[in-house]
Amino acid sequence: IRHCPDIASFPEGGLPAPNLRKLIIDDCLRLEELPESMHSLLPSLLVLKVRNCPEVASFPGGRLPSNLQKLKIDQCSKLIVAHHKGFQHLTNLRKLKIIGCDELQSLPQEGLPSSLKSLEIWVCPLVE
């Protein structure tokens, strides 16, 4: 989903795509949140990239898909907490990259999954 400056949210109930493996959300300048039940809507998702979505302040209160292997968050300037329920259930997560999230204050207190092989955090001045 690229260059859709007027999308503010996904439809209620989300967009079920049980076989989708890769989702890129890029340049959705008004998007405020991702679908609440991503873990059930996108159970096969391996790669999630969210780029230049400056209004996204948090990730779904529901969980991200447990099969996720790569997560990239780039230029989401209002993002405060990477994921308030933690990443521990992402037992296949191998790569986490967070870039240019000016308001990001912390990673989950629960820690990161032991499967993580690569962690990159760039230009996130408030992360402690």
Tab-separated table of C-alpha atoms in Angstrom:
chain	number	residue	atom	x	y	z
A	1	ILE	CA	0.000	0.000	0.000
A	2	ARG	CA	1.991	2.960	-1.262
A	3	HIS	CA	1.431	6.653	-1.760
A	4	CYS	CA	-2.108	6.757	-0.386
A	5	PRO	CA	-2.047	10.099	1.426
A	6	ASP	CA	-5.774	10.107	2.261
A	7	ILE	CA	-6.036	6.712	4.001
A	8	ALA	CA	-6.626	7.411	7.706
A	9	SER	CA	-7.541	3.875	8.815
A	10	PHE	CA	-8.256	0.372	7.621
A	11	PRO	CA	-11.859	-0.852	7.342
A	12	GLU	CA	-13.478	-2.005	10.567
A	13	GLY	CA	-12.752	-5.691	10.867
A	14	GLY	CA	-9.537	-5.252	8.888
A	15	LEU	CA	-8.583	-6.830	5.607
A	16	PRO	CA	-8.313	-10.610	5.976
A	17	ALA	CA	-5.532	-12.001	3.795
A	18	PRO	CA	-4.595	-15.396	5.252
A	19	ASN	CA	-1.901	-16.129	2.634
A	20	LEU	CA	-0.231	-12.713	2.511
A	21	ARG	CA	3.476	-12.993	3.359
A	22	LYS	CA	4.725	-9.431	2.911
A	23	LEU	CA	3.007	-6.129	3.680
A	24	ILE	CA	4.543	-2.739	2.957
A	25	ILE	CA	2.694	0.381	4.047
A	26	ASP	CA	4.500	3.415	2.653
A	27	ASP	CA	3.694	7.126	2.419
A	28	CYS	CA	0.252	6.926	3.999
A	29	LEU	CA	0.510	10.351	5.575
A	30	ARG	CA	-2.866	10.335	7.387
A	31	LEU	CA	-2.860	6.704	8.550
A	32	GLU	CA	-3.259	6.645	12.343
A	33	GLU	CA	-3.293	2.938	13.152
A	34	LEU	CA	-2.829	-0.537	11.748
A	35	PRO	CA	-5.617	-3.149	11.885
A	36	GLU	CA	-6.364	-4.217	15.466
A	37	SER	CA	-6.390	-7.971	14.837
A	38	MET	CA	-3.402	-8.315	12.544
A	39	HIS	CA	-2.463	-11.650	14.125
A	40	SER	CA	-5.720	-13.251	12.974
A	41	LEU	CA	-6.173	-11.276	9.734
A	42	LEU	CA	-2.658	-11.941	8.428
A	43	PRO	CA	-1.522	-15.231	10.013
A	44	SER	CA	1.069	-15.986	7.286
A	45	LEU	CA	2.724	-12.558	7.346
A	46	LEU	CA	6.522	-12.819	7.456
A	47	VAL	CA	7.569	-9.248	6.619
A	48	LEU	CA	5.973	-5.991	7.766
A	49	LYS	CA	7.381	-2.615	6.746
A	50	VAL	CA	5.736	0.629	7.823
A	51	ARG	CA	7.429	3.675	6.318
A	52	ASN	CA	6.669	7.390	6.311
A	53	CYS	CA	3.385	7.137	8.177
A	54	PRO	CA	3.886	10.091	10.532
A	55	GLU	CA	0.485	9.811	12.274
A	56	VAL	CA	0.906	6.199	13.473
A	57	ALA	CA	1.351	6.553	17.250
A	58	SER	CA	1.283	2.874	18.251
A	59	PHE	CA	0.996	-0.610	16.888
A	60	PRO	CA	-2.162	-2.699	17.294
A	61	GLY	CA	-3.423	-3.372	20.799
A	62	GLY	CA	-3.981	-6.885	19.517
A	63	ARG	CA	-0.858	-8.777	18.643
A	64	LEU	CA	1.242	-8.706	15.538
A	65	PRO	CA	1.265	-11.962	13.529
A	66	SER	CA	3.330	-14.563	15.397
A	67	ASN	CA	5.080	-15.786	12.209
A	68	LEU	CA	6.603	-12.356	11.588
A	69	GLN	CA	10.324	-12.603	10.765
A	70	LYS	CA	11.170	-9.025	9.763
A	71	LEU	CA	9.722	-5.794	11.106
A	72	LYS	CA	10.836	-2.397	9.850
A	73	ILE	CA	9.412	0.859	11.180
A	74	ASP	CA	10.732	3.922	9.363
A	75	GLN	CA	9.808	7.595	9.715
A	76	CYS	CA	6.787	7.141	11.969
A	77	SER	CA	7.477	10.331	13.880
A	78	LYS	CA	4.550	10.063	16.354
A	79	LEU	CA	5.275	6.467	17.387
A	80	ILE	CA	5.750	6.512	21.172
A	81	VAL	CA	6.008	2.814	22.101
A	82	ALA	CA	7.139	0.208	19.597
A	83	HIS	CA	4.574	-2.301	20.875
A	84	HIS	CA	2.932	-1.992	24.276
A	85	LYS	CA	2.211	-5.719	24.617
A	86	GLY	CA	5.776	-6.627	23.790
A	87	PHE	CA	7.423	-8.714	21.121
A	88	GLN	CA	7.850	-11.903	23.167
A	89	HIS	CA	5.159	-13.757	21.206
A	90	LEU	CA	7.093	-13.088	17.961
A	91	THR	CA	9.170	-16.231	18.326
A	92	ASN	CA	10.257	-16.132	14.659
A	93	LEU	CA	11.312	-12.460	14.611
A	94	ARG	CA	14.859	-12.285	13.273
A	95	LYS	CA	15.244	-8.661	12.231
A	96	LEU	CA	13.895	-5.494	13.858
A	97	LYS	CA	14.779	-2.117	12.378
A	98	ILE	CA	13.447	1.186	13.722
A	99	ILE	CA	14.531	4.396	11.983
A	100	GLY	CA	13.629	8.057	12.439
A	101	CYS	CA	10.897	7.707	15.045
A	102	ASP	CA	11.397	11.017	16.847
A	103	GLU	CA	8.871	10.388	19.645
A	104	LEU	CA	9.749	6.738	20.344
A	105	GLN	CA	10.639	6.518	24.031
A	106	SER	CA	11.268	2.852	24.675
A	107	LEU	CA	11.199	-0.699	23.474
A	108	PRO	CA	8.869	-3.107	25.297
A	109	GLN	CA	9.812	-3.723	28.942
A	110	GLU	CA	9.146	-7.414	28.405
A	111	GLY	CA	12.227	-7.487	26.210
A	112	LEU	CA	12.837	-8.879	22.766
A	113	PRO	CA	12.456	-12.464	21.549
A	114	SER	CA	15.483	-14.755	21.713
A	115	SER	CA	15.089	-15.448	17.972
A	116	LEU	CA	16.208	-11.867	17.163
A	117	LYS	CA	19.476	-11.835	15.163
A	118	SER	CA	19.567	-8.175	14.087
A	119	LEU	CA	18.426	-5.046	15.923
A	120	GLU	CA	18.948	-1.611	14.377
A	121	ILE	CA	17.720	1.632	15.915
A	122	TRP	CA	18.690	4.847	14.130
A	123	VAL	CA	17.735	8.474	14.706
A	124	CYS	CA	15.408	7.826	17.631
A	125	PRO	CA	16.706	10.460	20.065
A	126	LEU	CA	14.355	9.670	22.988
A	127	VAL	CA	14.967	5.894	23.204
A	128	GLU	CA	16.527	4.976	26.543
